[in-house]
């Protein structure tokens, strides 16, 4: 279905997954760079609507973080198990080829991903129906993320408030951006972030007050329309200014997507104020201690796939 992140849950324990896994013959290895494109194609077939240029920043986040499971007839399963820093990891792209589902391949590659992230706090965005399965693997609910969809604002962006100005993030000192980003992610993510803001067909903006960043946002072209993610801001007004600038002058026919934390009422209000409507929801869950993130300043998460 529509959405992203992790949808095909491990087999429930009552099905004796360890015994099932032993009977499954599956070659699991790291994806090649070309196979990241295949992962995005599979995600698109599920209706997850990946960005057109997501492969490069995703690969930069952890070149060995994407696993593929192979049988004689080619790839049958995949998952991402991206290591961030030394203490955190994130699961995404958990997919089994439709004609191979229910045969134990999902559980086998899930176990490989969990082993790769052993000893870390692990995050994921999973569909709500699978929460119980993830709980069996030690995950606990931390928040809900609601995908909102609507249409851009064809009018020019509103003028920033007095004393503030909008800048292109690629022209701002990266160290300052990375320092700001640390409130919103459990570790630094320099390699990913540098490529995320510099993708083709991407608009990455920061709102400044003097020499201080009040927030930033990124709009990237996707297979359908555009996604805004992340959208981080110190105040609702700053989020409003960034959202308006990111949506300005988009084609009226191009849908816009914003993935908001349900725990931030100002984020939900921003989406609804602009006529966006909820279309999908995920459960943000963690195995291990949940990181302390600035959810009250999060108006849009970066992605369902990498957190």
XYZ file of N, CA, C and O in Angstrom, residues 43-228:
744
model
N 10.184 -0.172 -4.132
C 9.451 0.739 -3.247
C 8.388 1.501 -4.033
O 7.261 1.698 -3.559
N 8.725 1.920 -5.252
C 7.752 2.626 -6.083
C 6.573 1.725 -6.430
O 5.414 2.162 -6.444
N 6.848 0.446 -6.684
C 5.777 -0.499 -7.004
C 4.822 -0.688 -5.825
O 3.646 -0.998 -6.015
N 5.326 -0.482 -4.601
C 4.475 -0.555 -3.407
C 3.668 0.716 -3.196
O 2.853 0.792 -2.274
N 3.933 1.745 -3.995
C 3.254 3.029 -3.817
C 3.950 3.949 -2.838
O 3.356 4.910 -2.360
N 5.243 3.688 -2.526
C 5.943 4.495 -1.529
C 6.468 5.815 -2.088
O 6.910 6.665 -1.331
N 6.485 5.936 -3.435
C 6.817 7.209 -4.078
C 8.184 7.755 -3.659
O 8.299 8.862 -3.113
N 9.267 7.006 -3.932
C 10.592 7.512 -3.558
C 10.998 8.726 -4.373
O 10.435 9.004 -5.446
N 11.999 9.450 -3.861
C 12.565 10.576 -4.603
C 13.310 10.076 -5.833
O 13.859 8.967 -5.853
N 13.364 10.916 -6.850
C 14.008 10.517 -8.100
C 15.505 10.279 -7.924
O 16.107 9.506 -8.660
N 16.114 10.958 -6.958
C 17.571 10.902 -6.808
C 17.977 10.420 -5.409
O 19.062 10.743 -4.930
N 17.125 9.638 -4.762
C 17.394 9.192 -3.388
C 18.603 8.262 -3.280
O 19.208 8.147 -2.208
N 18.956 7.571 -4.353
C 19.981 6.535 -4.255
C 21.293 7.086 -3.714
O 21.907 6.476 -2.825
N 21.759 8.221 -4.219
C 23.079 8.735 -3.823
C 23.131 9.104 -2.330
O 24.042 8.655 -1.621
N 22.188 9.901 -1.817
C 22.267 10.190 -0.376
C 22.029 8.969 0.501
O 22.659 8.824 1.550
N 21.144 8.064 0.080
C 20.909 6.859 0.882
C 22.185 6.023 0.958
O 22.558 5.533 2.028
N 22.853 5.861 -0.171
C 24.088 5.083 -0.199
C 25.175 5.779 0.622
O 25.968 5.119 1.308
N 25.215 7.103 0.576
C 26.219 7.850 1.345
C 26.025 7.648 2.846
O 26.994 7.669 3.607
N 24.766 7.454 3.280
C 24.491 7.297 4.709
C 25.221 6.089 5.279
O 25.733 6.132 6.396
N 25.283 5.008 4.499
C 25.974 3.787 4.923
C 26.107 2.893 3.696
O 25.150 2.196 3.332
N 27.257 2.912 3.029
C 27.391 2.169 1.772
C 27.105 0.675 1.906
O 26.782 0.024 0.915
N 27.238 0.133 3.118
C 27.005 -1.305 3.298
C 25.683 -1.587 3.991
O 25.431 -2.713 4.427
N 24.821 -0.589 4.080
C 23.613 -0.704 4.880
C 22.400 -1.282 4.173
O 21.328 -1.363 4.767
N 22.548 -1.676 2.916
C 21.398 -2.158 2.147
C 21.640 -3.614 1.784
O 22.619 -3.943 1.120
N 20.734 -4.493 2.236
C 20.916 -5.930 2.068
C 19.911 -6.470 1.056
O 18.764 -6.019 0.995
N 20.358 -7.445 0.284
C 19.482 -8.082 -0.701
C 19.558 -9.588 -0.511
O 20.623 -10.136 -0.179
N 18.417 -10.258 -0.651
C 18.335 -11.710 -0.532
C 18.062 -12.320 -1.894
O 17.117 -11.923 -2.578
N 18.902 -13.278 -2.284
C 18.854 -13.829 -3.642
C 18.548 -15.322 -3.628
O 19.035 -16.068 -2.780
N 17.734 -15.737 -4.610
C 17.514 -17.149 -4.928
C 17.966 -17.364 -6.373
O 18.437 -16.441 -7.038
N 17.766 -18.587 -6.875
C 18.203 -18.857 -8.253
C 17.489 -17.951 -9.252
O 18.050 -17.606 -10.294
N 16.258 -17.568 -8.941
C 15.477 -16.744 -9.876
C 15.661 -15.251 -9.603
O 14.850 -14.440 -10.016
N 16.746 -14.891 -8.896
C 17.047 -13.475 -8.711
C 16.667 -12.977 -7.326
O 16.431 -13.763 -6.400
N 16.602 -11.646 -7.163
C 16.299 -11.062 -5.857
C 14.881 -11.405 -5.403
O 13.933 -11.329 -6.195
N 14.754 -11.809 -4.115
C 13.428 -12.101 -3.576
C 13.103 -11.262 -2.343
O 11.943 -11.177 -1.947
N 14.125 -10.636 -1.728
C 13.875 -9.867 -0.505
C 14.936 -8.784 -0.369
O 16.048 -8.911 -0.898
N 14.585 -7.726 0.351
C 15.557 -6.672 0.616
C 15.193 -5.965 1.916
O 14.055 -6.036 2.405
N 16.187 -5.283 2.482
C 15.981 -4.488 3.689
C 17.163 -3.525 3.797
O 18.253 -3.826 3.302
N 16.933 -2.369 4.397
C 18.065 -1.503 4.739
C 18.259 -1.542 6.247
O 17.291 -1.557 7.013
N 19.532 -1.620 6.649
C 19.918 -1.629 8.058
C 21.082 -0.654 8.176
O 22.249 -1.043 8.227
N 20.748 0.626 8.170
C 21.746 1.692 8.067
C 22.309 2.015 9.442
O 21.560 2.294 10.389
N 23.622 1.979 9.554
C 24.300 2.350 10.793
C 24.552 3.856 10.794
O 25.148 4.388 9.858
N 24.112 4.514 11.852
C 24.348 5.946 12.033
C 25.232 6.119 13.258
O 24.851 5.702 14.366
N 26.413 6.734 13.068
C 27.326 6.888 14.187
C 27.691 5.530 14.765
O 27.772 4.522 14.053
N 27.896 5.486 16.083
C 28.293 4.233 16.729
C 27.186 3.626 17.576
O 27.342 2.509 18.080
N 26.048 4.342 17.715
C 25.043 3.904 18.688
C 23.644 3.734 18.114
O 22.750 3.257 18.808
N 23.406 4.108 16.846
C 22.051 4.130 16.304
C 22.014 3.411 14.960
O 23.017 3.317 14.258
N 20.846 2.902 14.621
C 20.625 2.303 13.315
C 19.163 2.447 12.925
O 18.298 2.668 13.786
N 18.872 2.319 11.631
C 17.490 2.490 11.165
C 17.184 1.441 10.107
O 17.988 1.196 9.206
N 16.001 0.828 10.243
C 15.532 -0.188 9.301
C 14.525 0.405 8.329
O 13.636 1.163 8.731
N 14.641 0.047 7.067
C 13.677 0.474 6.053
C 13.722 -0.468 4.864
O 14.415 -1.498 4.889
N 13.006 -0.138 3.818
C 13.014 -0.923 2.575
C 12.810 -2.417 2.838
O 13.403 -3.253 2.156
N 11.954 -2.749 3.800
C 11.748 -4.159 4.141
C 10.697 -4.697 3.186
O 9.502 -4.467 3.363
N 11.159 -5.422 2.165
C 10.285 -5.847 1.085
C 10.606 -7.277 0.662
O 11.779 -7.654 0.579
N 9.562 -8.026 0.405
C 9.692 -9.345 -0.213
C 8.938 -9.292 -1.532
O 7.850 -8.710 -1.621
N 9.539 -9.866 -2.570
C 8.898 -9.889 -3.887
C 7.499 -10.499 -3.753
O 7.336 -11.524 -3.082
N 6.485 -9.888 -4.361
C 5.111 -10.339 -4.108
C 4.886 -11.838 -4.296
O 4.169 -12.465 -3.513
N 5.519 -12.439 -5.298
C 5.285 -13.876 -5.541
C 6.066 -14.768 -4.579
O 5.937 -15.989 -4.613
N 6.864 -14.165 -3.681
C 7.679 -14.949 -2.746
C 7.318 -14.675 -1.284
O 8.042 -15.094 -0.382
N 6.218 -13.987 -1.055
C 5.838 -13.658 0.315
C 5.278 -14.885 1.037
O 4.739 -15.791 0.422
N 5.448 -14.898 2.355
C 4.939 -15.996 3.168
C 5.769 -17.257 3.121
O 5.318 -18.321 3.547
N 7.008 -17.165 2.602
C 7.853 -18.355 2.452
C 9.076 -18.320 3.360
O 9.967 -19.155 3.242
N 9.142 -17.331 4.281
C 10.251 -17.280 5.226
C 11.409 -16.384 4.820
O 12.334 -16.176 5.601
N 11.369 -15.831 3.600
C 12.488 -14.993 3.154
C 12.532 -13.666 3.913
O 13.615 -13.144 4.191
N 11.355 -13.127 4.228
C 11.315 -11.879 4.987
C 11.950 -12.034 6.355
O 12.739 -11.190 6.795
N 11.615 -13.139 7.021
C 12.185 -13.362 8.354
C 13.696 -13.539 8.278
O 14.445 -13.025 9.114
N 14.176 -14.247 7.254
C 15.619 -14.496 7.126
C 16.383 -13.183 6.950
O 17.413 -12.956 7.597
N 15.888 -12.304 6.091
C 16.624 -11.063 5.853
C 16.429 -10.092 7.027
O 17.321 -9.305 7.354
N 15.279 -10.173 7.710
C 15.068 -9.379 8.919
C 16.122 -9.725 9.977
O 16.714 -8.842 10.607
N 16.363 -11.022 10.164
C 17.358 -11.445 11.150
C 18.752 -10.925 10.789
O 19.519 -10.512 11.667
N 19.077 -10.929 9.500
C 20.390 -10.416 9.072
C 20.504 -8.922 9.373
O 21.558 -8.440 9.807
N 19.410 -8.193 9.149
C 19.421 -6.752 9.420
C 19.564 -6.475 10.905
O 20.343 -5.603 11.325
N 18.822 -7.207 11.726
C 18.910 -7.011 13.171
C 20.311 -7.359 13.682
O 20.839 -6.695 14.576
N 20.922 -8.383 13.105
C 22.279 -8.743 13.511
C 23.262 -7.634 13.150
O 24.190 -7.331 13.910
N 23.055 -7.015 11.984
C 23.955 -5.939 11.554
C 23.875 -4.739 12.503
O 24.849 -4.001 12.666
N 22.714 -4.536 13.128
C 22.521 -3.383 14.013
C 22.572 -3.770 15.496
O 22.187 -2.980 16.357
N 23.036 -4.962 15.796
C 23.063 -5.448 17.182
C 23.850 -4.485 18.070
O 24.886 -3.951 17.671
N 23.341 -4.250 19.273
C 24.012 -3.390 20.227
C 23.683 -1.919 20.082
O 24.158 -1.093 20.866
N 22.863 -1.558 19.088
C 22.468 -0.169 18.855
C 20.994 0.015 19.183
O 20.218 -0.939 19.142
N 20.601 1.247 19.459
C 19.181 1.583 19.397
C 18.783 1.561 17.924
O 19.491 2.102 17.075
N 17.653 0.915 17.619
C 17.215 0.751 16.229
C 15.851 1.414 16.062
O 14.936 1.170 16.856
N 15.709 2.232 15.030
C 14.434 2.858 14.709
C 13.830 2.289 13.446
O 14.534 1.712 12.602
N 12.524 2.436 13.306
C 11.830 2.104 12.062
C 10.516 2.868 12.001
O 9.998 3.329 13.014
N 10.007 3.018 10.790
C 8.649 3.519 10.571
C 7.858 2.391 9.949
O 8.091 2.031 8.792
N 6.928 1.800 10.701
C 6.184 0.644 10.216
C 4.694 0.932 10.134
O 4.177 1.802 10.841
N 3.997 0.196 9.267
C 2.549 0.381 9.184
C 1.916 -0.041 10.501
O 2.413 -0.926 11.201
N 0.807 0.600 10.826
C 0.201 0.408 12.144
C -0.214 -1.038 12.383
O -0.116 -1.553 13.497
N -0.648 -1.717 11.329
C -1.149 -3.083 11.492
C -0.063 -4.049 11.953
O -0.369 -5.133 12.454
N 1.220 -3.666 11.772
C 2.309 -4.588 12.095
C 2.966 -4.294 13.446
O 3.968 -4.918 13.793
N 2.378 -3.364 14.227
C 3.036 -2.993 15.482
C 3.279 -4.188 16.393
O 4.336 -4.295 17.021
N 2.302 -5.092 16.483
C 2.468 -6.235 17.389
C 3.650 -7.111 16.977
O 4.396 -7.613 17.819
N 3.837 -7.281 15.658
C 4.970 -8.076 15.193
C 6.290 -7.425 15.579
O 7.237 -8.101 15.985
N 6.365 -6.102 15.441
C 7.613 -5.420 15.796
C 7.850 -5.471 17.301
O 8.995 -5.568 17.744
N 6.768 -5.418 18.072
C 6.937 -5.543 19.526
C 7.591 -6.873 19.886
O 8.387 -6.956 20.823
N 7.251 -7.918 19.141
C 7.862 -9.231 19.414
C 9.364 -9.208 19.188
O 10.090 -10.035 19.738
N 9.825 -8.280 18.362
C 11.267 -8.145 18.135
C 11.873 -7.059 19.016
O 13.004 -6.629 18.774
N 11.118 -6.593 20.011
C 11.678 -5.671 20.990
C 11.448 -4.202 20.707
O 12.033 -3.346 21.384
N 10.572 -3.878 19.752
C 10.325 -2.475 19.407
C 9.145 -1.925 20.216
O 8.173 -2.634 20.473
N 9.263 -0.646 20.576
C 8.200 0.039 21.302
C 7.801 1.313 20.554
O 8.651 2.008 19.985
N 6.513 1.628 20.601
C 5.994 2.810 19.907
C 6.512 4.090 20.558
O 6.485 4.238 21.780
N 6.996 5.033 19.727
C 7.448 6.337 20.224
C 6.592 7.474 19.689
O 6.391 8.477 20.370
N 6.089 7.354 18.466
C 5.305 8.427 17.850
C 4.588 7.841 16.642
O 4.852 6.706 16.240
N 3.676 8.615 16.089
C 3.057 8.268 14.808
C 3.442 9.339 13.794
O 3.560 10.511 14.149
N 3.641 8.925 12.564
C 3.946 9.867 11.495
C 2.823 9.800 10.466
O 2.473 8.718 9.995
N 2.267 10.949 10.163
C 1.113 11.041 9.272
C 1.557 11.681 7.958
O 2.100 12.793 7.962
N 1.354 10.956 6.865
C 1.648 11.542 5.544
C 0.462 12.383 5.096
O -0.659 11.882 4.956
N 0.738 13.652 4.856
C -0.254 14.581 4.315
C 0.044 14.828 2.845
O 1.208 14.903 2.443
N -1.017 14.946 2.063
C -0.880 15.184 0.628
C -1.799 16.329 0.224
O -2.938 16.414 0.687
N -1.278 17.178 -0.628
C -2.090 18.289 -1.141
C -1.423 18.863 -2.376
O -0.689 18.158 -3.083
N -1.650 20.133 -2.612
C -1.098 20.756 -3.816
C -0.364 22.032 -3.437
O -0.663 22.673 -2.433
N 0.629 22.355 -4.258
C 1.482 23.501 -3.969
C 0.736 24.818 -4.059
O -0.424 24.889 -4.468
N 1.442 25.844 -3.656
C 0.879 27.191 -3.686
C 1.448 27.885 -4.911
O 2.634 28.236 -4.932
N 0.658 28.096 -5.952
C 1.221 28.679 -7.173
C 1.639 30.133 -6.991
O 2.379 30.682 -7.802
N 1.179 30.771 -5.917
C 1.529 32.174 -5.697
C 2.988 32.296 -5.259
O 3.583 31.344 -4.769
N 3.568 33.506 -5.398
C 4.917 33.715 -4.874
C 4.954 33.455 -3.371
O 3.951 33.611 -2.669
N 6.118 33.080 -2.902
C 6.283 32.822 -1.471
C 6.050 34.102 -0.682
O 6.361 35.197 -1.153
N 5.491 33.973 0.520
C 5.320 35.161 1.353
C 6.675 35.757 1.722
O 7.672 35.041 1.820
N 6.706 37.057 1.907
C 7.948 37.709 2.328
C 8.305 37.261 3.748
O 7.431 37.211 4.612
N 9.582 36.940 4.003
C 9.968 36.595 5.378
C 9.705 37.756 6.330
O 9.710 38.928 5.926
N 9.468 37.428 7.589
C 9.208 38.453 8.597
C 10.426 39.359 8.745
O 11.545 39.002 8.366
N 10.186 40.537 9.290
C 11.272 41.503 9.484
C 12.433 40.859 10.237
O 12.233 40.137 11.214
N 13.620 41.147 9.763
C 14.814 40.642 10.437
C 15.205 39.246 10.045
O 16.212 38.728 10.528
N 14.408 38.595 9.197
C 14.750 37.244 8.749
C 14.952 37.240 7.240
O 14.455 38.120 6.534
N 15.678 36.251 6.754
C 15.839 36.103 5.302
C 15.952 34.627 4.970
O 16.378 33.811 5.798
N 15.552 34.293 3.750
C 15.587 32.924 3.259
C 16.856 32.743 2.433
O 17.186 33.585 1.600
N 17.586 31.651 2.683
C 18.835 31.407 1.956
C 18.834 30.002 1.372
O 18.130 29.103 1.848
N 19.637 29.818 0.334
C 19.886 28.476 -0.199
C 20.838 27.754 0.746
O 21.906 28.274 1.073
N 20.456 26.568 1.206
C 21.286 25.862 2.185
C 22.662 25.518 1.644
O 23.639 25.454 2.407
N 22.755 25.286 0.347
C 24.051 24.923 -0.225
C 25.028 26.096 -0.139
O 26.241 25.902 -0.282
N 24.530 27.318 0.086
C 25.400 28.483 0.232
C 25.716 28.791 1.699
O 26.460 29.725 1.991
N 25.169 28.040 2.619
C 25.353 28.279 4.055
C 26.454 27.344 4.560
O 26.578 26.218 4.073
N 27.267 27.770 5.527
C 28.318 26.883 6.033
C 27.736 25.552 6.527
O 26.853 25.531 7.391
N 28.259 24.456 5.971
C 27.670 23.159 6.285
C 27.773 22.828 7.763
O 26.863 22.211 8.336
N 28.857 23.217 8.411
C 29.025 22.902 9.834
C 27.894 23.497 10.664
O 27.439 22.894 11.641
N 27.412 24.685 10.268
C 26.311 25.321 10.990
C 25.008 24.549 10.784
O 24.229 24.331 11.726
N 24.775 24.099 9.543
C 23.590 23.295 9.261
C 23.645 21.972 10.024
O 22.653 21.555 10.647
N 24.798 21.316 10.012
C 24.938 20.028 10.694
C 24.714 20.179 12.196
O 24.107 19.310 12.831
N 25.178 21.281 12.753
C 24.979 21.515 14.189
C 23.500 21.693 14.500
O 22.985 21.172 15.499
N 22.787 22.411 13.640
C 21.344 22.606 13.835
C 20.611 21.263 13.727
O 19.705 20.959 14.522
N 21.019 20.441 12.774
C 20.342 19.172 12.503
C 20.442 18.192 13.673
O 19.592 17.306 13.821
N 21.461 18.353 14.522
C 21.685 17.384 15.596
C 20.551 17.302 16.607
O 20.406 16.291 17.307
N 19.724 18.347 16.699
C 18.585 18.289 17.619
C 17.504 17.333 17.127
O 16.626 16.938 17.897
N 17.567 16.963 15.851
C 16.466 16.244 15.223
C 16.802 14.810 14.836
O 15.944 14.076 14.352
N 18.058 14.417 15.028
C 18.478 13.065 14.645
C 19.438 12.567 15.723
O 20.180 13.352 16.307
N 19.435 11.251 16.009
C 20.191 10.758 17.161
C 21.709 10.900 17.049
O 22.404 10.872 18.065
N 22.234 11.011 15.818
C 23.680 11.140 15.619
C 23.926 12.173 14.535
O 22.999 12.616 13.857
N 25.195 12.521 14.330
C 25.488 13.335 13.140
C 25.263 12.462 11.901
O 25.403 11.243 11.940
N 24.926 13.118 10.791
C 24.689 12.391 9.532
C 25.228 13.224 8.365
O 24.509 13.526 7.404
N 26.513 13.589 8.472
C 27.105 14.542 7.535
C 27.065 14.066 6.093
O 26.654 14.813 5.203
N 27.515 12.828 5.845
C 27.623 12.348 4.462
C 26.255 12.328 3.790
O 26.094 12.742 2.634
N 25.254 11.858 4.541
C 23.890 11.843 4.009
C 23.394 13.259 3.759
O 22.878 13.587 2.676
N 23.520 14.136 4.748
C 22.914 15.466 4.680
C 23.517 16.297 3.558
O 22.796 17.025 2.851
N 24.834 16.193 3.374
C 25.475 16.959 2.303
C 24.874 16.607 0.948
O 24.640 17.489 0.117
N 24.617 15.320 0.738
C 24.060 14.900 -0.557
C 22.554 15.130 -0.630
O 22.006 15.385 -1.697
N 21.879 15.061 0.496
C 20.427 15.248 0.515
C 20.050 16.649 0.040
O 19.109 16.818 -0.730
N 20.796 17.657 0.495
C 20.437 19.043 0.144
C 20.919 19.429 -1.248
O 20.510 20.462 -1.766
N 21.775 18.595 -1.848
C 22.365 18.949 -3.141
C 21.864 18.052 -4.279
O 22.452 18.038 -5.357
N 20.778 17.301 -4.059
C 20.232 16.460 -5.119
C 19.735 17.322 -6.283
O 19.298 18.454 -6.079
N 19.741 16.781 -7.511
C 19.086 17.492 -8.613
C 17.592 17.674 -8.318
O 16.998 16.905 -7.554
N 16.997 18.671 -8.927
C 15.556 18.962 -8.791
C 15.138 19.053 -7.322
O 14.095 18.545 -6.916
N 16.010 19.671 -6.528
C 15.778 19.804 -5.095
C 15.958 21.261 -4.688
O 16.873 21.935 -5.174
N 15.076 21.736 -3.828
C 15.179 23.082 -3.267
C 15.407 22.930 -1.768
O 14.583 22.341 -1.059
N 16.560 23.410 -1.287
C 16.906 23.306 0.135
C 17.110 24.721 0.664
O 17.997 25.443 0.221
N 16.258 25.117 1.625
C 16.241 26.490 2.116
C 16.437 26.547 3.616
O 15.989 25.659 4.353
N 17.087 27.598 4.052
C 17.211 27.890 5.468
C 16.616 29.251 5.764
O 16.646 30.147 4.903
N 16.048 29.398 6.951
C 15.533 30.692 7.392
C 16.503 31.247 8.434
O 16.767 30.587 9.444
N 17.019 32.442 8.157
C 18.015 33.060 9.030
C 17.436 34.243 9.772
O 16.610 34.990 9.234
N 17.896 34.419 11.004
C 17.715 35.669 11.731
C 19.113 36.118 12.128
O 19.742 35.511 12.995
N 19.624 37.149 11.446
C 21.031 37.495 11.605
C 21.878 36.350 11.083
O 21.724 35.930 9.934
N 22.751 35.817 11.932
C 23.571 34.684 11.503
C 23.116 33.389 12.163
O 23.866 32.422 12.237
N 21.865 33.369 12.618
C 21.348 32.190 13.319
C 20.272 31.516 12.489
O 19.354 32.168 11.982
N 20.395 30.198 12.348
C 19.407 29.422 11.605
C 18.168 29.216 12.472
O 18.263 28.728 13.605
N 16.996 29.591 11.947
C 15.722 29.381 12.652
C 15.011 28.121 12.191
O 13.993 27.732 12.773
N 15.532 27.519 11.135
C 14.912 26.314 10.607
C 15.409 26.048 9.205
O 16.047 26.909 8.575
N 15.135 24.824 8.718
C 15.466 24.532 7.327
C 14.483 23.500 6.780
O 13.835 22.765 7.531
N 14.394 23.467 5.458
C 13.505 22.517 4.797
C 14.045 22.140 3.434
O 14.799 22.901 2.811
N 13.657 20.957 2.976
C 14.118 20.424 1.698
C 12.913 19.910 0.915
O 12.084 19.168 1.455
N 12.823 20.320 -0.344
C 11.791 19.809 -1.256
C 12.489 19.083 -2.390
O 13.365 19.628 -3.047
N 12.100 17.808 -2.593
C 12.744 17.056 -3.665
C 11.695 16.455 -4.596
O 10.575 16.156 -4.184
N 12.103 16.293 -5.854
C 11.220 15.702 -6.858
C 11.120 14.197 -6.619
O 12.123 13.518 -6.391
N 9.888 13.684 -6.655
C 9.639 12.255 -6.452
C 8.977 11.675 -7.690
O 8.674 12.382 -8.650
N 8.751 10.379 -7.678
C 8.117 9.755 -8.856
C 6.749 10.362 -9.121
O 6.305 10.458 -10.253
N 6.096 10.764 -8.019
C 4.851 11.536 -8.143
C 5.017 12.806 -7.324
O 5.207 12.760 -6.107
N 4.979 13.966 -7.971
C 5.011 15.234 -7.259
C 6.299 15.461 -6.477
O 7.395 15.075 -6.905
N 6.144 16.068 -5.295
C 7.287 16.504 -4.500
C 7.060 16.157 -3.033
O 5.939 16.238 -2.535
N 8.154 15.800 -2.351
C 8.096 15.625 -0.899
C 8.883 16.746 -0.236
O 9.956 17.130 -0.717
N 8.335 17.240 0.864
C 9.050 18.184 1.710
C 9.542 17.408 2.930
O 8.741 16.861 3.689
